[in-house]
CSV table of C-alpha atoms and ligand atoms in Angstrom, one decimal:
chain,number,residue,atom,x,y,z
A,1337,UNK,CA,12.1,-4.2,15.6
A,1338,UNK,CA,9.2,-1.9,17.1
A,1339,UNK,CA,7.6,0.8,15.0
A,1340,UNK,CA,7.9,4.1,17.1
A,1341,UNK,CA,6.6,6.7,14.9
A,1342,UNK,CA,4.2,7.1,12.3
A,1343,UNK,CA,3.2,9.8,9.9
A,1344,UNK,CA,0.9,10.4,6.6
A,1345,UNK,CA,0.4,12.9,4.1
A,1346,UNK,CA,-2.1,13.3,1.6
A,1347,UNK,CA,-3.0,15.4,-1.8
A,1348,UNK,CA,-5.1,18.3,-1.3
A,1349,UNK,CA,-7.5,17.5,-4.3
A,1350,UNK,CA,-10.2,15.5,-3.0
A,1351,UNK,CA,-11.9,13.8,-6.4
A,1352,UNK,CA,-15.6,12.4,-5.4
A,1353,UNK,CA,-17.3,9.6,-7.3
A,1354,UNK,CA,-19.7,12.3,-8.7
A,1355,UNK,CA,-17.3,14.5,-10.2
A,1356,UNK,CA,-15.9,11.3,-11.8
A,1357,UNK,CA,-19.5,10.9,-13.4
A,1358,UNK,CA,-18.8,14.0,-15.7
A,1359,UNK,CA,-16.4,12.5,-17.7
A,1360,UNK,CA,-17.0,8.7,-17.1
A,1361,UNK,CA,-20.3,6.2,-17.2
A,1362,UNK,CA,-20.4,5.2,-13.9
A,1363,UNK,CA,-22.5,6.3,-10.7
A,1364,UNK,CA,-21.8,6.9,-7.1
A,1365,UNK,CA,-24.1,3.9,-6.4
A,1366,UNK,CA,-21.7,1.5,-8.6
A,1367,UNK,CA,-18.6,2.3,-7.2
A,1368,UNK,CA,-19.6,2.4,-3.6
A,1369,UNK,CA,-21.3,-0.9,-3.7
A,1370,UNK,CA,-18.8,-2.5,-5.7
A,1371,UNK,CA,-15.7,-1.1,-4.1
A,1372,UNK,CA,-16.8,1.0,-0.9
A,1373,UNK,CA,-14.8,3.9,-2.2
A,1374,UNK,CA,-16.8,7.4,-2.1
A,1375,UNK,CA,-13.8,9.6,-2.6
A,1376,UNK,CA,-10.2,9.9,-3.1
A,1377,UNK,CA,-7.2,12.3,-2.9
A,1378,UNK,CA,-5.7,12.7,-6.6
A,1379,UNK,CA,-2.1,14.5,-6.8
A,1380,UNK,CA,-2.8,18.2,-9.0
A,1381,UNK,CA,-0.3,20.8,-7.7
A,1382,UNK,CA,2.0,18.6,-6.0
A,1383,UNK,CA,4.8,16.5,-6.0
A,1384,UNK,CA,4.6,12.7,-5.0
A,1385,UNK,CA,8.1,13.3,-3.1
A,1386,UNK,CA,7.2,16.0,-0.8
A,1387,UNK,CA,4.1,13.9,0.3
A,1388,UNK,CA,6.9,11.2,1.5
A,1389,UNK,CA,9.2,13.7,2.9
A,1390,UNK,CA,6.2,15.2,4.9
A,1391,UNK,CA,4.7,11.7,5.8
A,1392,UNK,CA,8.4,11.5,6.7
A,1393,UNK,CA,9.1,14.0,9.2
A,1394,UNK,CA,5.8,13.6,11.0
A,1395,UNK,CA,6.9,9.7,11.6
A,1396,UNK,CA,10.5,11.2,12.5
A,1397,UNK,CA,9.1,13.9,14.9
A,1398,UNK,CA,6.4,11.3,16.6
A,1399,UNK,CA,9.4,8.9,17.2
A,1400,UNK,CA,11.2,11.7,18.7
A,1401,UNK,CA,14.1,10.9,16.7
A,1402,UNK,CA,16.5,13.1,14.4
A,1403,UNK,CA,17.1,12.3,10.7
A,1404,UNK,CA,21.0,12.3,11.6
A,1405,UNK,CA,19.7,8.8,13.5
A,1406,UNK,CA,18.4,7.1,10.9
A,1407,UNK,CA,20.8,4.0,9.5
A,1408,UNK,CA,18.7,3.0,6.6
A,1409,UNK,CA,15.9,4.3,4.6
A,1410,UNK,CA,13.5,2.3,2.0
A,1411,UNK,CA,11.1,3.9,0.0
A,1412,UNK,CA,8.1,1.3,-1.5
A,1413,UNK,CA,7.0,3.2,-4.6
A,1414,UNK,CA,6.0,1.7,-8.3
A,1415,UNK,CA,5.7,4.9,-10.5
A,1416,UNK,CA,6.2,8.8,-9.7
A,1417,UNK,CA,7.5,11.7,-12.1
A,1418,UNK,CA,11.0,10.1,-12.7
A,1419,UNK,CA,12.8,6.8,-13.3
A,1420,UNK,CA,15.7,7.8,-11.4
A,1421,UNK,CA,16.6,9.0,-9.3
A,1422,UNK,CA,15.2,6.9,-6.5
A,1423,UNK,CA,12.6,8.5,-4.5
A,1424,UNK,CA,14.4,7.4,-1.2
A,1425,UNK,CA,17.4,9.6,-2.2
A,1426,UNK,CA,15.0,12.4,-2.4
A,1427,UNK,CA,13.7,11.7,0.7
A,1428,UNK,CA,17.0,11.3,2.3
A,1429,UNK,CA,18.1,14.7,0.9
A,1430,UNK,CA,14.6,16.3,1.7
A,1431,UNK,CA,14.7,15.4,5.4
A,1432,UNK,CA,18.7,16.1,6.2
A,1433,UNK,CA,19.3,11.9,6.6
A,1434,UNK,CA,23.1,10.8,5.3
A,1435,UNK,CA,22.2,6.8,5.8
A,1436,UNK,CA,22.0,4.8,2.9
A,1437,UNK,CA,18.9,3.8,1.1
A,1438,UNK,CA,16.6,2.1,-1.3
A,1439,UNK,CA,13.4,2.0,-3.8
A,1440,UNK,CA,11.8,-1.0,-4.0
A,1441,UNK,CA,9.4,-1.8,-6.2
A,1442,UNK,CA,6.5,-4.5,-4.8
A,1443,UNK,CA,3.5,-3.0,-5.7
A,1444,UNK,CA,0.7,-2.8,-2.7
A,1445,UNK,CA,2.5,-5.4,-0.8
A,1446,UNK,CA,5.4,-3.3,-0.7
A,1447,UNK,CA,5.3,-2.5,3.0
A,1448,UNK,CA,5.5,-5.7,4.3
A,1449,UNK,CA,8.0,-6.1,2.4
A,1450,UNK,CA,10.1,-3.2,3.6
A,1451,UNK,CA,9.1,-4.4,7.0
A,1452,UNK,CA,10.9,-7.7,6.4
A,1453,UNK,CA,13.9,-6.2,5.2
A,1454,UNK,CA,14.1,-3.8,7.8
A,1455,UNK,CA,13.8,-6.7,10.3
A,1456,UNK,CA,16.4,-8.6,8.6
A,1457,UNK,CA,19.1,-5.8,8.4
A,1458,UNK,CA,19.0,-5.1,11.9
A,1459,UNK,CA,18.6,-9.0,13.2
A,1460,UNK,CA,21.8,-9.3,10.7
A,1461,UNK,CA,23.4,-6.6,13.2
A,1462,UNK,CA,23.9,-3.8,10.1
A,1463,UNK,CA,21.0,-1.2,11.1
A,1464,UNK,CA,19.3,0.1,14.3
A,1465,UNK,CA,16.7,2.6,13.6
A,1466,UNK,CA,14.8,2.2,10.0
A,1467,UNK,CA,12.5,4.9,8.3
A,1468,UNK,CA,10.2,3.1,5.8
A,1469,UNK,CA,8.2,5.5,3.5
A,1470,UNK,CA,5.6,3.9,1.2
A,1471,UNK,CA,4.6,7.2,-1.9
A,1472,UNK,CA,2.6,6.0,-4.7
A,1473,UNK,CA,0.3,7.7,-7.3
A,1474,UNK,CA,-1.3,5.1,-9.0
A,1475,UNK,CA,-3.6,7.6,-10.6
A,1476,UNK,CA,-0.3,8.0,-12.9
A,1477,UNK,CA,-0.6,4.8,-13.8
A,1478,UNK,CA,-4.3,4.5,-15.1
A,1479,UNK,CA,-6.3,5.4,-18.1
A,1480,UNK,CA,-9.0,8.0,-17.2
A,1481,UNK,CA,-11.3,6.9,-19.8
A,1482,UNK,CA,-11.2,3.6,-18.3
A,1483,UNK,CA,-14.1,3.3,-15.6
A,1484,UNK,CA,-12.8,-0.6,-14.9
A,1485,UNK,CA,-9.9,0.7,-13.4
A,1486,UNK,CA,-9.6,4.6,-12.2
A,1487,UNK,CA,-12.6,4.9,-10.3
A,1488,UNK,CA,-10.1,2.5,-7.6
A,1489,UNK,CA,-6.8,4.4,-7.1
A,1490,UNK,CA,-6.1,7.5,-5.1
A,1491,UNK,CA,-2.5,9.0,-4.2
A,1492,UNK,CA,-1.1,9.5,-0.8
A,1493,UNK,CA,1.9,8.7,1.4
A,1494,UNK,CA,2.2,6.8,4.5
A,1495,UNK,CA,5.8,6.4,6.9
A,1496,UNK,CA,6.9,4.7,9.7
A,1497,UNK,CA,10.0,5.0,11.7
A,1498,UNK,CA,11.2,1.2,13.3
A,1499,UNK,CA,13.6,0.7,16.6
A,1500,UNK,CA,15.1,-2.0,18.2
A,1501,UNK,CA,12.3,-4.3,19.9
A,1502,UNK,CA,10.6,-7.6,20.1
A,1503,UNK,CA,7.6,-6.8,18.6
A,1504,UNK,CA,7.6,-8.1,15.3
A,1505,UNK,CA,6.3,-11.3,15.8
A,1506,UNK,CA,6.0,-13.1,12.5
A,1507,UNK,CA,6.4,-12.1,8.6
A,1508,UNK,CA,5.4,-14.2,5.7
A,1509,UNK,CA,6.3,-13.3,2.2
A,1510,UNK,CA,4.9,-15.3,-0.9
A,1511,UNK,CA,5.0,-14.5,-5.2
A,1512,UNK,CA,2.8,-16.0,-7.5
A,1513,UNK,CA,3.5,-15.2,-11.4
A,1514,UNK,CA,0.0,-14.4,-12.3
A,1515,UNK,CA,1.7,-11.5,-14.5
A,1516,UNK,CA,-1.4,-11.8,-16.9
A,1517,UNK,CA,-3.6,-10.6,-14.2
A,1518,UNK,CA,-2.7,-6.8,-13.7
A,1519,UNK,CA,0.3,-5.2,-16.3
A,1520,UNK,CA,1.1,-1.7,-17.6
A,1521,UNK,CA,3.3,-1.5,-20.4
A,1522,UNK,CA,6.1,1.2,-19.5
A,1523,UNK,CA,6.1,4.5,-21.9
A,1524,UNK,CA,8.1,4.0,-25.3
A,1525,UNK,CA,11.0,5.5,-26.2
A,1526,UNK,CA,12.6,2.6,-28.6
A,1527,UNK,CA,16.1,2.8,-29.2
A,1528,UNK,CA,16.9,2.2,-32.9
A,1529,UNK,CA,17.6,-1.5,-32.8
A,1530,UNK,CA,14.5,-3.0,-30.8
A,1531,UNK,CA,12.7,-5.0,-33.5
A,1532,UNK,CA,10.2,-7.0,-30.7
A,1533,UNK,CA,6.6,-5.7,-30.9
A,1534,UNK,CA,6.2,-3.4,-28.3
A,1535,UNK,CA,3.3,-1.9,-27.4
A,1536,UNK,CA,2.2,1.9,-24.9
A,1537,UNK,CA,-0.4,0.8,-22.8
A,1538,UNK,CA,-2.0,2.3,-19.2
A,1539,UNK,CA,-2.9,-0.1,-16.7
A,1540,UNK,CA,-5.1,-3.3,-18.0
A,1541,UNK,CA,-6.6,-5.4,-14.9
A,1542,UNK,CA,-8.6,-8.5,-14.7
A,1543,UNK,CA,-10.6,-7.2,-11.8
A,1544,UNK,CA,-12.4,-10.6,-10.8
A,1545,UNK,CA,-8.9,-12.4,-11.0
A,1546,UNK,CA,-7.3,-9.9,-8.9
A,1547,UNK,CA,-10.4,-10.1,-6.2
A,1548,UNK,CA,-9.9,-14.0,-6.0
A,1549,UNK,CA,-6.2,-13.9,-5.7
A,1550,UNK,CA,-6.7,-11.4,-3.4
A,1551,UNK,CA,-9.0,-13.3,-1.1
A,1552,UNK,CA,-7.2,-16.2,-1.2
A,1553,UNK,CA,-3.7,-14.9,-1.2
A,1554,UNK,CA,-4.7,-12.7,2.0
A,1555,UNK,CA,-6.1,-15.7,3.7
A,1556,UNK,CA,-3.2,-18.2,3.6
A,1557,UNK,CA,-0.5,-15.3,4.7
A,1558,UNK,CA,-2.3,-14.3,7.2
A,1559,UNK,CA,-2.9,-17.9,8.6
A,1560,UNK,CA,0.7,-18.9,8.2
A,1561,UNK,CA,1.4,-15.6,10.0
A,1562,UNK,CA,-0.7,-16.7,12.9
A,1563,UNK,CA,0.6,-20.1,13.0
A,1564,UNK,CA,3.8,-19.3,12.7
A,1565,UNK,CA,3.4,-16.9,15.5
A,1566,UNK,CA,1.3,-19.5,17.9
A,1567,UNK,CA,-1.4,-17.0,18.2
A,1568,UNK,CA,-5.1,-17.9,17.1
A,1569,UNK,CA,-7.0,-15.2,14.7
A,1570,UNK,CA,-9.4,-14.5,18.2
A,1571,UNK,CA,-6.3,-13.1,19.9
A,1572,UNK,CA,-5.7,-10.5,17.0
A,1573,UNK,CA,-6.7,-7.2,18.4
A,1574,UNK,CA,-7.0,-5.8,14.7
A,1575,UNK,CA,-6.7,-6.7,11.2
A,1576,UNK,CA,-5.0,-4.1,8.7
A,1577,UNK,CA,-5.7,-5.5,5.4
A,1578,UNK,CA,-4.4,-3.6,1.9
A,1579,UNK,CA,-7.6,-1.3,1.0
A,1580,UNK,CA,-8.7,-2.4,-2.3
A,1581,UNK,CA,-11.7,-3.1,-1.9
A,1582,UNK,CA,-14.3,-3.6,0.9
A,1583,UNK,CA,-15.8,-6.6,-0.8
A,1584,UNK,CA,-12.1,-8.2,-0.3
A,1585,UNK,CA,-11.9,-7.2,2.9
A,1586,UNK,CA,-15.2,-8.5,4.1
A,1587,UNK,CA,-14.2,-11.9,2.4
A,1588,UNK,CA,-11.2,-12.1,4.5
A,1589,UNK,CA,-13.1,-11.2,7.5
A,1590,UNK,CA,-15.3,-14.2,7.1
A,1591,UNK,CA,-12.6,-16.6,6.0
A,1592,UNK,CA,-11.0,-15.4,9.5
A,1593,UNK,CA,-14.3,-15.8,11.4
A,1594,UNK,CA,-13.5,-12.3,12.9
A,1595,UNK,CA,-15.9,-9.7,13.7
A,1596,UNK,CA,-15.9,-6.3,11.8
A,1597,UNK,CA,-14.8,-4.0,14.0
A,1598,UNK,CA,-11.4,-5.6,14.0
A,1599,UNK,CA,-10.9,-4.4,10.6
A,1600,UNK,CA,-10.3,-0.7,10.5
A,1601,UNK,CA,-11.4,1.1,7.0
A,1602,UNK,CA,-10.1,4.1,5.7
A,1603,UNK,CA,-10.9,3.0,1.7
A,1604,UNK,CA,-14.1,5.3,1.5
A,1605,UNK,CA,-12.0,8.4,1.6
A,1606,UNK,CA,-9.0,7.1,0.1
A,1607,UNK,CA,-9.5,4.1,-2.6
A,1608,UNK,CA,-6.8,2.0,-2.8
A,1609,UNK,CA,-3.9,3.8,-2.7
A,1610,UNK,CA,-0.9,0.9,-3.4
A,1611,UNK,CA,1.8,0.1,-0.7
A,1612,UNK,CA,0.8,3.7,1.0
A,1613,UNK,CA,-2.8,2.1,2.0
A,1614,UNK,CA,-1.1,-0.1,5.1
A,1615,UNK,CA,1.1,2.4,6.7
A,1616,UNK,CA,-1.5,5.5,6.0
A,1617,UNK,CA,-4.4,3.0,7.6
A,1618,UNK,CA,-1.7,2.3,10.5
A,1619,UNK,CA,-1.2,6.3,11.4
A,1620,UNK,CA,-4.8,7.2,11.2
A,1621,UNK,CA,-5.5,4.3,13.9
A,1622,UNK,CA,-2.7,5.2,16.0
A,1623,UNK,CA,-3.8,8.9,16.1
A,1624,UNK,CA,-7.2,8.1,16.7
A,1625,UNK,CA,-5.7,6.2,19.7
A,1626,UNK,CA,-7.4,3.0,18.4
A,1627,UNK,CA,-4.6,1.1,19.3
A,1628,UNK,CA,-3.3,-0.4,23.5
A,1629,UNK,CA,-0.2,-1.1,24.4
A,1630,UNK,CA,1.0,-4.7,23.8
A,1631,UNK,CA,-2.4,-5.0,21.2
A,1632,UNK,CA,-1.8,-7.6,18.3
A,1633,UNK,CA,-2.0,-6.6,15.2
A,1634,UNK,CA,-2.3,-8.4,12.2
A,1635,UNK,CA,-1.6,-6.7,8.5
A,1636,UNK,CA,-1.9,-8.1,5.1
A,1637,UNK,CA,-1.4,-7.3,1.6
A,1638,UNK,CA,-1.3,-8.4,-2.0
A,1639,UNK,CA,0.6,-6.3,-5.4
A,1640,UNK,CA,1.0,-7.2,-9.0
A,1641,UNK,CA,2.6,-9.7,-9.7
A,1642,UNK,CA,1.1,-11.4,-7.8
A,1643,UNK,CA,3.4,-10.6,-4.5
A,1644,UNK,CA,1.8,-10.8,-1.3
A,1645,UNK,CA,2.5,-11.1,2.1
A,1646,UNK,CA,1.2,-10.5,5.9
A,1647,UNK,CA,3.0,-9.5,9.4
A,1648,UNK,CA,1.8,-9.8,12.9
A,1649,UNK,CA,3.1,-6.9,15.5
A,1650,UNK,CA,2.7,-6.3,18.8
A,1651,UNK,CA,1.9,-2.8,19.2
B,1393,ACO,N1,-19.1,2.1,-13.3
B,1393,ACO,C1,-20.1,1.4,-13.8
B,1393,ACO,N2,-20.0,0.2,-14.4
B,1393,ACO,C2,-18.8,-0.4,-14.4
B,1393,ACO,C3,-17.7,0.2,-13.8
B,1393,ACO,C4,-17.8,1.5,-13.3
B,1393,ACO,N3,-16.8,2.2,-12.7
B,1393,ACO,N4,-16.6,-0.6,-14.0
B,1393,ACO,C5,-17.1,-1.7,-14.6
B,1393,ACO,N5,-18.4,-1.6,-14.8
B,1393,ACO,C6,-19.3,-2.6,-15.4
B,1393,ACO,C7,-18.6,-3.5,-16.4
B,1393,ACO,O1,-18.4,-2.9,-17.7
B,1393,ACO,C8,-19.5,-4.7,-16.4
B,1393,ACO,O2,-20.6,-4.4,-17.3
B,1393,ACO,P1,-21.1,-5.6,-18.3
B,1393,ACO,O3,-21.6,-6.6,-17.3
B,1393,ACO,O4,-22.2,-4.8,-19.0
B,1393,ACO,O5,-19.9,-6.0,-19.1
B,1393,ACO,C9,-20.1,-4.7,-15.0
B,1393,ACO,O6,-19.9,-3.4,-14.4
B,1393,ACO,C10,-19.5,-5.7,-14.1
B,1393,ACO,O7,-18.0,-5.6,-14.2
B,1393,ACO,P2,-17.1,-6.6,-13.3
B,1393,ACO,O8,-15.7,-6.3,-13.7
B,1393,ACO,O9,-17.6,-8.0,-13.4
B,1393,ACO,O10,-17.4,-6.0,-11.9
B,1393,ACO,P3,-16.9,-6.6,-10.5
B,1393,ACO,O11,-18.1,-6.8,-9.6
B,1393,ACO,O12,-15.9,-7.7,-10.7
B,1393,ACO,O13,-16.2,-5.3,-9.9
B,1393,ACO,C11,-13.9,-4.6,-9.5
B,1393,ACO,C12,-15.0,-4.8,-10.5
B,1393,ACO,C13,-14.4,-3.5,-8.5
B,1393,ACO,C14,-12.7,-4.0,-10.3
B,1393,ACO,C15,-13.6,-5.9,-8.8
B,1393,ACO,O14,-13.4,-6.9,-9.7
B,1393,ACO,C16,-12.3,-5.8,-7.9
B,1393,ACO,O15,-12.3,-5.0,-7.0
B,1393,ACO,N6,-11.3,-6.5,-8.3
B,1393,ACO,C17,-10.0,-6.4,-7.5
B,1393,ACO,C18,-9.4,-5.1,-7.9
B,1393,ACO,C19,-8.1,-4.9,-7.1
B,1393,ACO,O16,-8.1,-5.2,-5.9
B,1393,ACO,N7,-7.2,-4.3,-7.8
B,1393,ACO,C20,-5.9,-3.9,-7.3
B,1393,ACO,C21,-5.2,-5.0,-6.7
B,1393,ACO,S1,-3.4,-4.9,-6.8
B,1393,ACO,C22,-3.1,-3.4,-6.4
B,1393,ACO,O17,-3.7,-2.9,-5.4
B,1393,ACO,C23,-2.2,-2.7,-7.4
C-alpha cells in the first residue's frame, strides 16, 4: 500500500512542566533532562473521539478521497471514555464511512500494527483504500500524584489514509511477555461470584525496564526491517521512532550509527502520546514538507506488553 493522506488533531489544553510543579515534586529541569518533554496537550473539554474523527477528515481531505471510499477502517486506541462501543464505529459514523472496522488494542506500537494489517487485507485482495486512526489519552490512564509516570503522557490523535502502491517495503512485528514491566489494573466493578484478589490500580511502570526494552527492542526491529528490505541504515532518509523519550531515541540513534537530523522530534510539545505519537510525528513532517518523493523512511515502536515492531516506506 502507499499512505496518501495524513491528518492530526490535538487537545486545546496545553499543560507545561511548570504548572505540573504546583501539585507535583518535580521541576522543569528533571523532566526535560530526563525525558526531553517541556509540554503536553491534556484532553479537558473534549472528547477523545472527535480528535480522531478530526485527525480523520484532515487525512481523508489531503488524500482527496471521500469517506464513501474507504473499505476498512482500524482504530489503535488502549483506553478512552467507554468500553464499548469501539472507537472506530464512532469514527465511521462521525465521518459518513459504511466500511467495516476495528479497535485494536497494541499499545504505542499499535500503528505499525494497523499498518501491517492494512497491508495484509489488501495483498489478500479484500480492501483497497484503508483509513488508520491512532486516539489515545493516556493521561486517563495515570495517577496524577505519581511524578514517575504523568509527567510522560499527553493526549492527541494522529490518521492516515493508505492506497494501493508499492511502497511499503518491509514490516516486522515482535511480542515479548515482559507484562511485569508496565500494567494498569482495569476499574472494579466485581460481579458477586469473583473470589480472586483483585486489586484498582492506575498505571505502575518500571521506567528503567521499559527504557532498556525499549532500546533494545527498537534496535533489532528496525535492523530486521532493513535487512529484510536490502537497504543499509545510511540509505534511510529519516527515522520516526515512538516518542517516549529522547534519551531512547538518542540510544537508538547511536546503535544505528545515524546522524540526528534523521530523527525528527516532536516529544518536547507532545510527551509520549501512545500509538498517536508515530502517525501525529508523520503529519507534522509531511506538512512541514520535510519529506521527497521516493525518500525512505524508517519508523519504530514499542507498547506494553512488550509488543513492538518497525516498518520501512518509501514516501
Ligand atoms: N521529578 C523529579 N524526580 C523524579 C521524577 C519527577 N517527575 N520521577 C522520578 N523522580 C526521581 C525518582 O524518585 C528517583 O529518585 P530517588 O533516586 O531519590 O529514588 C530519581 O528521580 C531517579 O528515578 P529513575 O526512575 O531512576 O529515573 P530515570 O532516569 O530512569 O528516568 C524515566 C525515569 C523517565 C521514567 C525513564 O526510566 C524512562 O523514560 N523509562 C521509559 C519510559 C517509557 O518509555 N514508558 C512508556 C513506554 S510504553 C508506552 O509508551 C506506553
Amino acid at each position: 500500500m502507499k499512505i496518501v493522506g495524513t491528518g492530526s488533531a490535538l487537545p486545546t489544553k496545553i499543560v507545561t512542566n511548570d504548572m505540573l510543579t504546583d501539585f507535583l515534586d518535580t521541576s522543569d529541569e528533571w523532566i526535560t533532562t530526563r525525558t526531553g518533554v517541556k509540554s503536553r496537550h491534556v484532553i479537558s473539554n473534549e472528547k477523545l473521539e472527535d480528535l480522531a474523527i478530526e485527525a480523520a477528515r484532515k487525512a481523508l481531505d489531503d488524500a482527496s478521497l471521500k469517506a464513501e471510499d474507504l473499505d476498512f477502517i482500524i482504530c489503535s486506541n488502549v483506553v478512552n471514555e467507554y468500553v464499548t462501543p469501539q472507537l472506530s464505529c464512532i469514527i465511521q459514523g462521525g465521518i459518513g464511512a459504511s466500511c467495516p472496522c476495528m479497535d485494536i488494542n497494541c499499545a504505542c506500537a499499535g500503528f505499525i500494527h494497523a499498518l501491517e494489517i492494512a497491508e495484509s487485507f489488501h495483498k489478500a485482495g479484500r480492501v483497497n483504500n484503508v483509513l488508520i486512526v491512532c486516539a489515545e489519552e493516556p493521561t486517563r490512564m495515570t495517577d496524577w500524584s505519581d511524578r514517575r509516570t504523568c509527567v510522560l503522557f499527553g493526549d492527541g490523535a494522529g490518521a492516515v489514509v493508505l492506497a494501493p502502491g508499492n511502497n511499503i517495503r518491509s514490516i516486522k512485528l515482535s511480542a515479548s511477555s515482559a507484562t511485569d514491566k508496565l500494567w494498569q489494573y482495569r476499574p472494579l466493578h466485581p460481579t458477586p461470584y469473583i473470589t480472586k484478589d483483585e486489586q484498582d490500580v492506575p498505571l505502575q511502570m518500571k521506567g528503567q525496564d521499559v527504557f532498556k526494552f525499549a532500546v533494545k527492542a527498537a534496535s533489532k526491529d528496525i535492523s530486521r526491517t532493513l535487512e529484510d528490505a536490502g537497504v543499509n541504515a545510511d540509505e534511510v532518509d529519516h527515522y520516526l521512532l515512538h516518542q517516549a523519550n529522547v534519551r531512547i531515541i538518542s540510544a537508538i540513534q547511536d546503535y544505528l550509527n545515524q546522524p540526528a537530523e534523521k530523527f525528527p522530534v516532536n516529544i518536547t510539545d507532545h510527551g509520549n502520546s501512545s500509538s498517536s505519537s508515530c502517525p501525529i510525528l508523520l503529519d507534522e513532517c509531511r506538512r512541514s514538507s520535510r519529506f521527497k518523493d521516493g525518500d525512505l523512511i524508517a519508523m519504530s515502536a514499542f507498547g506494553a506488553g512488550f509488543v513492538s515492531g518497525a516498518v520501512l516506506f518509501e514516501w
